[in-house]
PDB file of N, CA and C and ligand atoms in Angstrom:
ATOM      1  N   MET A   1       0.847  -1.173  -0.007  1.00  0.00           N
ATOM      2  CA  MET A   1       0.005   0.003   0.006  1.00  0.00           C
ATOM      3  C   MET A   1       0.894   1.240   0.001  1.00  0.00           C
ATOM      4  N   GLU A   2       0.509   2.219  -0.779  1.00  0.00           N
ATOM      5  CA  GLU A   2       1.256   3.467  -0.871  1.00  0.00           C
ATOM      6  C   GLU A   2       0.717   4.505   0.110  1.00  0.00           C
ATOM      7  N   ALA A   3       1.623   5.276   0.719  1.00  0.00           N
ATOM      8  CA  ALA A   3       1.195   6.357   1.616  1.00  0.00           C
ATOM      9  C   ALA A   3       0.693   7.508   0.783  1.00  0.00           C
ATOM     10  N   SER A   4      -0.415   8.080   1.184  1.00  0.00           N
ATOM     11  CA  SER A   4      -0.998   9.183   0.454  1.00  0.00           C
ATOM     12  C   SER A   4      -0.368  10.504   0.899  1.00  0.00           C
ATOM     13  N   THR A   5      -0.074  11.386  -0.069  1.00  0.00           N
ATOM     14  CA  THR A   5       0.406  12.715   0.276  1.00  0.00           C
ATOM     15  C   THR A   5      -0.673  13.741   0.084  1.00  0.00           C
ATOM     16  N   VAL A   6      -1.895  13.305  -0.144  1.00  0.00           N
ATOM     17  CA  VAL A   6      -3.016  14.232  -0.347  1.00  0.00           C
ATOM     18  C   VAL A   6      -4.164  13.809   0.561  1.00  0.00           C
ATOM     19  N   LEU A   7      -4.706  14.760   1.328  1.00  0.00           N
ATOM     20  CA  LEU A   7      -5.869  14.514   2.159  1.00  0.00           C
ATOM     21  C   LEU A   7      -6.990  15.423   1.671  1.00  0.00           C
ATOM     22  N   LYS A   8      -8.088  14.863   1.368  1.00  0.00           N
ATOM     23  CA  LYS A   8      -9.258  15.613   0.935  1.00  0.00           C
ATOM     24  C   LYS A   8      -8.919  16.678  -0.099  1.00  0.00           C
ATOM     25  N   GLY A   9      -8.095  16.327  -1.045  1.00  0.00           N
ATOM     26  CA  GLY A   9      -7.809  17.220  -2.145  1.00  0.00           C
ATOM     27  C   GLY A   9      -6.749  18.271  -1.868  1.00  0.00           C
ATOM     28  N   GLN A  10      -6.179  18.310  -0.636  1.00  0.00           N
ATOM     29  CA  GLN A  10      -5.146  19.287  -0.320  1.00  0.00           C
ATOM     30  C   GLN A  10      -3.840  18.569  -0.056  1.00  0.00           C
ATOM     31  N   PRO A  11      -2.721  19.202  -0.404  1.00  0.00           N
ATOM     32  CA  PRO A  11      -1.442  18.599  -0.066  1.00  0.00           C
ATOM     33  C   PRO A  11      -1.357  18.377   1.432  1.00  0.00           C
ATOM     34  N   ILE A  12      -0.653  17.336   1.859  1.00  0.00           N
ATOM     35  CA  ILE A  12      -0.626  16.951   3.274  1.00  0.00           C
ATOM     36  C   ILE A  12      -0.027  18.042   4.146  1.00  0.00           C
ATOM     37  N   TYR A  13       0.924  18.843   3.640  1.00  0.00           N
ATOM     38  CA  TYR A  13       1.520  19.880   4.485  1.00  0.00           C
ATOM     39  C   TYR A  13       0.513  20.940   4.881  1.00  0.00           C
ATOM     40  N   ARG A  14      -0.526  21.125   4.110  1.00  0.00           N
ATOM     41  CA  ARG A  14      -1.549  22.116   4.461  1.00  0.00           C
ATOM     42  C   ARG A  14      -2.538  21.568   5.490  1.00  0.00           C
ATOM     43  N   ARG A  15      -2.622  20.249   5.593  1.00  0.00           N
ATOM     44  CA  ARG A  15      -3.556  19.639   6.519  1.00  0.00           C
ATOM     45  C   ARG A  15      -2.898  19.245   7.845  1.00  0.00           C
ATOM     46  N   ALA A  16      -1.577  19.371   7.923  1.00  0.00           N
ATOM     47  CA  ALA A  16      -0.882  18.919   9.133  1.00  0.00           C
ATOM     48  C   ALA A  16      -1.392  19.623  10.379  1.00  0.00           C
ATOM     49  N   ARG A  17      -1.669  20.926  10.330  1.00  0.00           N
ATOM     50  CA  ARG A  17      -2.113  21.659  11.507  1.00  0.00           C
ATOM     51  C   ARG A  17      -3.531  21.279  11.917  1.00  0.00           C
ATOM     52  N   ALA A  18      -4.260  20.613  11.090  1.00  0.00           N
ATOM     53  CA  ALA A  18      -5.619  20.231  11.424  1.00  0.00           C
ATOM     54  C   ALA A  18      -5.657  19.045  12.371  1.00  0.00           C
ATOM     55  N   VAL A  19      -4.546  18.330  12.530  1.00  0.00           N
ATOM     56  CA  VAL A  19      -4.559  17.123  13.354  1.00  0.00           C
ATOM     57  C   VAL A  19      -4.168  17.396  14.798  1.00  0.00           C
ATOM     58  N   GLY A  20      -3.724  18.590  15.160  1.00  0.00           N
ATOM     59  CA  GLY A  20      -3.364  18.896  16.530  1.00  0.00           C
ATOM     60  C   GLY A  20      -1.939  18.554  16.852  1.00  0.00           C
ATOM     61  N   ILE A  21      -1.553  18.817  18.106  1.00  0.00           N
ATOM     62  CA  ILE A  21      -0.192  18.604  18.529  1.00  0.00           C
ATOM     63  C   ILE A  21      -0.045  17.181  19.088  1.00  0.00           C
ATOM     64  N   ASN A  22       1.117  16.610  18.922  1.00  0.00           N
ATOM     65  CA  ASN A  22       1.399  15.300  19.475  1.00  0.00           C
ATOM     66  C   ASN A  22       2.316  15.480  20.671  1.00  0.00           C
ATOM     67  N   PRO A  23       1.864  15.191  21.892  1.00  0.00           N
ATOM     68  CA  PRO A  23       2.686  15.430  23.081  1.00  0.00           C
ATOM     69  C   PRO A  23       3.907  14.537  23.180  1.00  0.00           C
ATOM     70  N   ASN A  24       4.046  13.566  22.289  1.00  0.00           N
ATOM     71  CA  ASN A  24       5.197  12.668  22.311  1.00  0.00           C
ATOM     72  C   ASN A  24       6.346  13.139  21.426  1.00  0.00           C
ATOM     73  N   TYR A  25       6.227  14.350  20.882  1.00  0.00           N
ATOM     74  CA  TYR A  25       7.274  14.908  20.035  1.00  0.00           C
ATOM     75  C   TYR A  25       7.786  16.202  20.630  1.00  0.00           C
ATOM     76  N   TRP A  26       8.978  16.617  20.166  1.00  0.00           N
ATOM     77  CA  TRP A  26       9.569  17.877  20.583  1.00  0.00           C
ATOM     78  C   TRP A  26       9.155  18.969  19.590  1.00  0.00           C
ATOM     79  N   TYR A  27       8.862  20.157  20.089  1.00  0.00           N
ATOM     80  CA  TYR A  27       8.512  21.286  19.237  1.00  0.00           C
ATOM     81  C   TYR A  27       9.378  22.492  19.637  1.00  0.00           C
ATOM     82  N   PRO A  28       9.966  23.175  18.703  1.00  0.00           N
ATOM     83  CA  PRO A  28      10.741  24.361  19.055  1.00  0.00           C
ATOM     84  C   PRO A  28       9.795  25.498  19.450  1.00  0.00           C
ATOM     85  N   VAL A  29      10.093  26.156  20.577  1.00  0.00           N
ATOM     86  CA  VAL A  29       9.225  27.222  21.035  1.00  0.00           C
ATOM     87  C   VAL A  29       9.983  28.511  21.335  1.00  0.00           C
ATOM     88  N   PHE A  30      11.312  28.402  21.522  1.00  0.00           N
ATOM     89  CA  PHE A  30      12.101  29.562  21.904  1.00  0.00           C
ATOM     90  C   PHE A  30      13.569  29.251  21.628  1.00  0.00           C
ATOM     91  N   TRP A  31      14.371  30.291  21.372  1.00  0.00           N
ATOM     92  CA  TRP A  31      15.806  30.093  21.179  1.00  0.00           C
ATOM     93  C   TRP A  31      16.456  29.935  22.543  1.00  0.00           C
ATOM     94  N   ALA A  32      17.081  28.806  22.797  1.00  0.00           N
ATOM     95  CA  ALA A  32      17.675  28.521  24.117  1.00  0.00           C
ATOM     96  C   ALA A  32      18.724  29.549  24.492  1.00  0.00           C
ATOM     97  N   ASP A  33      19.518  30.009  23.517  1.00  0.00           N
ATOM     98  CA  ASP A  33      20.581  30.955  23.862  1.00  0.00           C
ATOM     99  C   ASP A  33      20.049  32.348  24.179  1.00  0.00           C
ATOM    100  N   GLN A  34      18.769  32.587  23.964  1.00  0.00           N
ATOM    101  CA  GLN A  34      18.180  33.883  24.308  1.00  0.00           C
ATOM    102  C   GLN A  34      17.518  33.876  25.693  1.00  0.00           C
ATOM    103  N   LEU A  35      17.463  32.713  26.334  1.00  0.00           N
ATOM    104  CA  LEU A  35      16.868  32.622  27.666  1.00  0.00           C
ATOM    105  C   LEU A  35      18.008  32.757  28.692  1.00  0.00           C
ATOM    106  N   LYS A  36      18.063  33.901  29.331  1.00  0.00           N
ATOM    107  CA  LYS A  36      19.155  34.224  30.259  1.00  0.00           C
ATOM    108  C   LYS A  36      18.945  33.529  31.606  1.00  0.00           C
ATOM    109  N   PRO A  37      19.988  33.387  32.410  1.00  0.00           N
ATOM    110  CA  PRO A  37      19.851  32.790  33.736  1.00  0.00           C
ATOM    111  C   PRO A  37      18.788  33.517  34.563  1.00  0.00           C
ATOM    112  N   GLU A  38      17.918  32.749  35.168  1.00  0.00           N
ATOM    113  CA  GLU A  38      16.824  33.227  36.041  1.00  0.00           C
ATOM    114  C   GLU A  38      15.781  34.050  35.294  1.00  0.00           C
ATOM    115  N   GLU A  39      15.790  34.014  33.968  1.00  0.00           N
ATOM    116  CA  GLU A  39      14.773  34.717  33.180  1.00  0.00           C
ATOM    117  C   GLU A  39      13.574  33.787  32.986  1.00  0.00           C
ATOM    118  N   VAL A  40      12.382  34.392  32.947  1.00  0.00           N
ATOM    119  CA  VAL A  40      11.135  33.644  32.704  1.00  0.00           C
ATOM    120  C   VAL A  40      10.435  34.286  31.529  1.00  0.00           C
ATOM    121  N   VAL A  41       9.992  33.477  30.584  1.00  0.00           N
ATOM    122  CA  VAL A  41       9.236  33.995  29.448  1.00  0.00           C
ATOM    123  C   VAL A  41       7.977  33.153  29.270  1.00  0.00           C
ATOM    124  N   SER A  42       6.999  33.748  28.635  1.00  0.00           N
ATOM    125  CA  SER A  42       5.756  33.044  28.320  1.00  0.00           C
ATOM    126  C   SER A  42       5.753  32.703  26.848  1.00  0.00           C
ATOM    127  N   VAL A  43       5.430  31.480  26.532  1.00  0.00           N
ATOM    128  CA  VAL A  43       5.318  31.073  25.131  1.00  0.00           C
ATOM    129  C   VAL A  43       3.981  30.359  24.944  1.00  0.00           C
ATOM    130  N   ARG A  44       3.525  30.401  23.739  1.00  0.00           N
ATOM    131  CA  ARG A  44       2.263  29.779  23.398  1.00  0.00           C
ATOM    132  C   ARG A  44       2.563  28.580  22.492  1.00  0.00           C
ATOM    133  N   VAL A  45       2.108  27.395  22.866  1.00  0.00           N
ATOM    134  CA  VAL A  45       2.301  26.196  22.074  1.00  0.00           C
ATOM    135  C   VAL A  45       0.939  25.586  21.802  1.00  0.00           C
ATOM    136  N   TRP A  46       0.612  25.570  20.556  1.00  0.00           N
ATOM    137  CA  TRP A  46      -0.706  25.136  20.140  1.00  0.00           C
ATOM    138  C   TRP A  46      -1.738  25.960  20.889  1.00  0.00           C
ATOM    139  N   GLU A  47      -2.508  25.411  21.800  1.00  0.00           N
ATOM    140  CA  GLU A  47      -3.475  26.207  22.531  1.00  0.00           C
ATOM    141  C   GLU A  47      -3.160  26.282  24.024  1.00  0.00           C
ATOM    142  N   SER A  48      -1.880  26.098  24.359  1.00  0.00           N
ATOM    143  CA  SER A  48      -1.465  26.134  25.757  1.00  0.00           C
ATOM    144  C   SER A  48      -0.403  27.187  25.969  1.00  0.00           C
ATOM    145  N   SER A  49      -0.450  27.815  27.146  1.00  0.00           N
ATOM    146  CA  SER A  49       0.586  28.777  27.548  1.00  0.00           C
ATOM    147  C   SER A  49       1.567  28.079  28.463  1.00  0.00           C
ATOM    148  N   LEU A  50       2.847  28.310  28.205  1.00  0.00           N
ATOM    149  CA  LEU A  50       3.896  27.728  29.029  1.00  0.00           C
ATOM    150  C   LEU A  50       4.781  28.836  29.581  1.00  0.00           C
ATOM    151  N   ALA A  51       5.276  28.618  30.804  1.00  0.00           N
ATOM    152  CA  ALA A  51       6.295  29.490  31.371  1.00  0.00           C
ATOM    153  C   ALA A  51       7.630  28.769  31.212  1.00  0.00           C
ATOM    154  N   LEU A  52       8.560  29.362  30.480  1.00  0.00           N
ATOM    155  CA  LEU A  52       9.903  28.812  30.312  1.00  0.00           C
ATOM    156  C   LEU A  52      10.854  29.575  31.223  1.00  0.00           C
ATOM    157  N   TYR A  53      11.732  28.872  31.895  1.00  0.00           N
ATOM    158  CA  TYR A  53      12.728  29.558  32.717  1.00  0.00           C
ATOM    159  C   TYR A  53      14.014  28.762  32.758  1.00  0.00           C
ATOM    160  N   ARG A  54      15.106  29.493  32.974  1.00  0.00           N
ATOM    161  CA  ARG A  54      16.416  28.849  33.126  1.00  0.00           C
ATOM    162  C   ARG A  54      16.748  28.860  34.622  1.00  0.00           C
ATOM    163  N   ASP A  55      16.989  27.677  35.169  1.00  0.00           N
ATOM    164  CA  ASP A  55      17.193  27.556  36.604  1.00  0.00           C
ATOM    165  C   ASP A  55      18.666  27.779  36.984  1.00  0.00           C
ATOM    166  N   ALA A  56      18.952  27.609  38.279  1.00  0.00           N
ATOM    167  CA  ALA A  56      20.294  27.880  38.808  1.00  0.00           C
ATOM    168  C   ALA A  56      21.339  26.933  38.238  1.00  0.00           C
ATOM    169  N   ASN A  57      20.908  25.765  37.779  1.00  0.00           N
ATOM    170  CA  ASN A  57      21.853  24.821  37.150  1.00  0.00           C
ATOM    171  C   ASN A  57      22.072  25.126  35.672  1.00  0.00           C
ATOM    172  N   GLY A  58      21.336  26.107  35.139  1.00  0.00           N
ATOM    173  CA  GLY A  58      21.462  26.450  33.730  1.00  0.00           C
ATOM    174  C   GLY A  58      20.534  25.638  32.848  1.00  0.00           C
ATOM    175  N   ASP A  59      19.702  24.820  33.451  1.00  0.00           N
ATOM    176  CA  ASP A  59      18.760  24.013  32.670  1.00  0.00           C
ATOM    177  C   ASP A  59      17.520  24.821  32.317  1.00  0.00           C
ATOM    178  N   VAL A  60      16.948  24.546  31.154  1.00  0.00           N
ATOM    179  CA  VAL A  60      15.708  25.176  30.722  1.00  0.00           C
ATOM    180  C   VAL A  60      14.545  24.284  31.168  1.00  0.00           C
ATOM    181  N   ASN A  61      13.544  24.921  31.778  1.00  0.00           N
ATOM    182  CA  ASN A  61      12.368  24.197  32.269  1.00  0.00           C
ATOM    183  C   ASN A  61      11.116  24.799  31.654  1.00  0.00           C
ATOM    184  N   ALA A  62      10.084  23.992  31.541  1.00  0.00           N
ATOM    185  CA  ALA A  62       8.797  24.465  31.023  1.00  0.00           C
ATOM    186  C   ALA A  62       7.691  23.956  31.936  1.00  0.00           C
ATOM    187  N   LEU A  63       6.861  24.899  32.381  1.00  0.00           N
ATOM    188  CA  LEU A  63       5.704  24.569  33.213  1.00  0.00           C
ATOM    189  C   LEU A  63       4.462  25.184  32.580  1.00  0.00           C
ATOM    190  N   ALA A  64       3.315  24.617  32.861  1.00  0.00           N
ATOM    191  CA  ALA A  64       2.070  25.275  32.455  1.00  0.00           C
ATOM    192  C   ALA A  64       2.062  26.666  33.066  1.00  0.00           C
ATOM    193  N   ASP A  65       1.679  27.655  32.288  1.00  0.00           N
ATOM    194  CA  ASP A  65       1.750  29.042  32.747  1.00  0.00           C
ATOM    195  C   ASP A  65       0.518  29.421  33.558  1.00  0.00           C
ATOM    196  N   ALA A  66       0.178  28.588  34.522  1.00  0.00           N
ATOM    197  CA  ALA A  66      -0.943  28.872  35.409  1.00  0.00           C
ATOM    198  C   ALA A  66      -0.685  28.147  36.740  1.00  0.00           C
ATOM    199  N   CYS A  67      -0.663  28.928  37.792  1.00  0.00           N
ATOM    200  CA  CYS A  67      -0.460  28.330  39.113  1.00  0.00           C
ATOM    201  C   CYS A  67      -1.626  27.404  39.425  1.00  0.00           C
ATOM    202  N   PRO A  68      -1.359  26.183  39.913  1.00  0.00           N
ATOM    203  CA  PRO A  68      -2.463  25.259  40.211  1.00  0.00           C
ATOM    204  C   PRO A  68      -3.321  25.720  41.386  1.00  0.00           C
ATOM    205  N   HIS A  69      -2.838  26.712  42.143  1.00  0.00           N
ATOM    206  CA  HIS A  69      -3.624  27.192  43.286  1.00  0.00           C
ATOM    207  C   HIS A  69      -4.748  28.121  42.833  1.00  0.00           C
ATOM    208  N   LYS A  70      -4.399  29.185  42.108  1.00  0.00           N
ATOM    209  CA  LYS A  70      -5.420  30.183  41.696  1.00  0.00           C
ATOM    210  C   LYS A  70      -5.321  30.555  40.219  1.00  0.00           C
ATOM    211  N   GLY A  71      -4.481  29.899  39.481  1.00  0.00           N
ATOM    212  CA  GLY A  71      -4.388  30.172  38.047  1.00  0.00           C
ATOM    213  C   GLY A  71      -3.587  31.389  37.672  1.00  0.00           C
ATOM    214  N   VAL A  72      -2.837  31.949  38.609  1.00  0.00           N
ATOM    215  CA  VAL A  72      -2.009  33.132  38.303  1.00  0.00           C
ATOM    216  C   VAL A  72      -0.929  32.735  37.304  1.00  0.00           C
ATOM    217  N   GLU A  73      -0.602  33.643  36.394  1.00  0.00           N
ATOM    218  CA  GLU A  73       0.423  33.368  35.376  1.00  0.00           C
ATOM    219  C   GLU A  73       1.789  33.240  36.025  1.00  0.00           C
ATOM    220  N   LEU A  74       2.386  32.079  35.908  1.00  0.00           N
ATOM    221  CA  LEU A  74       3.682  31.833  36.538  1.00  0.00           C
ATOM    222  C   LEU A  74       4.829  32.581  35.859  1.00  0.00           C
ATOM    223  N   HIS A  75       4.648  32.956  34.592  1.00  0.00           N
ATOM    224  CA  HIS A  75       5.761  33.684  33.934  1.00  0.00           C
ATOM    225  C   HIS A  75       5.960  35.072  34.569  1.00  0.00           C
ATOM    226  N   GLN A  76       5.006  35.490  35.407  1.00  0.00           N
ATOM    227  CA  GLN A  76       5.174  36.781  36.130  1.00  0.00           C
ATOM    228  C   GLN A  76       6.017  36.595  37.380  1.00  0.00           C
ATOM    229  N   GLY A  77       6.339  35.330  37.706  1.00  0.00           N
ATOM    230  CA  GLY A  77       7.075  35.047  38.942  1.00  0.00           C
ATOM    231  C   GLY A  77       8.589  35.148  38.776  1.00  0.00           C
ATOM    232  N   GLU A  78       9.288  34.676  39.798  1.00  0.00           N
ATOM    233  CA  GLU A  78      10.748  34.712  39.819  1.00  0.00           C
ATOM    234  C   GLU A  78      11.301  33.319  39.944  1.00  0.00           C
ATOM    235  N   VAL A  79      12.551  33.197  39.550  1.00  0.00           N
ATOM    236  CA  VAL A  79      13.263  31.921  39.705  1.00  0.00           C
ATOM    237  C   VAL A  79      14.026  31.964  41.022  1.00  0.00           C
ATOM    238  N   HIS A  80      13.801  30.944  41.857  1.00  0.00           N
ATOM    239  CA  HIS A  80      14.587  30.767  43.080  1.00  0.00           C
ATOM    240  C   HIS A  80      15.268  29.439  42.988  1.00  0.00           C
ATOM    241  N   GLY A  81      16.555  29.458  42.775  1.00  0.00           N
ATOM    242  CA  GLY A  81      17.297  28.198  42.615  1.00  0.00           C
ATOM    243  C   GLY A  81      16.820  27.473  41.370  1.00  0.00           C
ATOM    244  N   ASN A  82      16.236  26.307  41.567  1.00  0.00           N
ATOM    245  CA  ASN A  82      15.710  25.528  40.443  1.00  0.00           C
ATOM    246  C   ASN A  82      14.197  25.615  40.327  1.00  0.00           C
ATOM    247  N   ASN A  83      13.567  26.452  41.141  1.00  0.00           N
ATOM    248  CA  ASN A  83      12.109  26.551  41.178  1.00  0.00           C
ATOM    249  C   ASN A  83      11.615  27.851  40.592  1.00  0.00           C
ATOM    250  N   LEU A  84      10.376  27.828  40.127  1.00  0.00           N
ATOM    251  CA  LEU A  84       9.683  29.032  39.673  1.00  0.00           C
ATOM    252  C   LEU A  84       8.676  29.407  40.754  1.00  0.00           C
ATOM    253  N   VAL A  85       8.693  30.647  41.188  1.00  0.00           N
ATOM    254  CA  VAL A  85       7.878  31.099  42.318  1.00  0.00           C
ATOM    255  C   VAL A  85       6.656  31.850  41.803  1.00  0.00           C
ATOM    256  N   CYS A  86       5.505  31.433  42.283  1.00  0.00           N
ATOM    257  CA  CYS A  86       4.258  32.126  41.933  1.00  0.00           C
ATOM    258  C   CYS A  86       4.310  33.545  42.519  1.00  0.00           C
ATOM    259  N   PRO A  87       3.937  34.546  41.710  1.00  0.00           N
ATOM    260  CA  PRO A  87       4.027  35.927  42.200  1.00  0.00           C
ATOM    261  C   PRO A  87       2.919  36.285  43.198  1.00  0.00           C
ATOM    262  N   TYR A  88       1.935  35.431  43.370  1.00  0.00           N
ATOM    263  CA  TYR A  88       0.827  35.806  44.250  1.00  0.00           C
ATOM    264  C   TYR A  88       1.043  35.334  45.683  1.00  0.00           C
ATOM    265  N   HIS A  89       1.131  34.036  45.908  1.00  0.00           N
ATOM    266  CA  HIS A  89       1.325  33.518  47.255  1.00  0.00           C
ATOM    267  C   HIS A  89       2.722  32.957  47.511  1.00  0.00           C
ATOM    268  N   GLY A  90       3.507  32.863  46.473  1.00  0.00           N
ATOM    269  CA  GLY A  90       4.883  32.442  46.652  1.00  0.00           C
ATOM    270  C   GLY A  90       5.138  30.947  46.701  1.00  0.00           C
ATOM    271  N   TRP A  91       4.169  30.155  46.322  1.00  0.00           N
ATOM    272  CA  TRP A  91       4.455  28.727  46.217  1.00  0.00           C
ATOM    273  C   TRP A  91       5.512  28.521  45.152  1.00  0.00           C
ATOM    274  N   GLU A  92       6.329  27.487  45.354  1.00  0.00           N
ATOM    275  CA  GLU A  92       7.420  27.238  44.408  1.00  0.00           C
ATOM    276  C   GLU A  92       7.141  25.929  43.650  1.00  0.00           C
ATOM    277  N   PHE A  93       7.511  25.942  42.378  1.00  0.00           N
ATOM    278  CA  PHE A  93       7.252  24.797  41.494  1.00  0.00           C
ATOM    279  C   PHE A  93       8.524  24.445  40.736  1.00  0.00           C
ATOM    280  N   ASP A  94       8.647  23.146  40.459  1.00  0.00           N
ATOM    281  CA  ASP A  94       9.711  22.694  39.566  1.00  0.00           C
ATOM    282  C   ASP A  94       9.105  21.640  38.643  1.00  0.00           C
ATOM    283  N   GLN A  95       9.958  21.092  37.811  1.00  0.00           N
ATOM    284  CA  GLN A  95       9.454  20.083  36.909  1.00  0.00           C
ATOM    285  C   GLN A  95       9.379  18.810  37.661  1.00  0.00           C
TER     286      GLN A  95
HETATM  287  S1  FES B   1      -1.994  31.753  43.394  1.00  0.00           S
HETATM  288 FE1  FES B   1      -0.085  30.823  43.135  1.00  0.00          FE
HETATM  289  S2  FES B   1       0.419  30.129  45.088  1.00  0.00           S
HETATM  290 FE2  FES B   1      -1.548  30.942  45.329  1.00  0.00          FE
END
């Protein structure tokens, strides 16, 4: 059987975004060399917001950009060591 490169009359590259994101793959969202130590940025991936931050070890981390306590945007917080601190009540999160 041959793999089809056409879905419903359109080339497959035009239909790829219609199938959604696959959480088992890597997707580029930000340039790693532009994320400075202890910096936090917000990125949008598909329909989700993520808070990216570089921790004290120099590792890049990604968390959902909503505190599980009250939904406050975590990208507004600060990095303490390897954790991202919620700007509202100060709970700390890591991966
Ligand atoms: S809202 Fe984030 S710790 Fe309470």
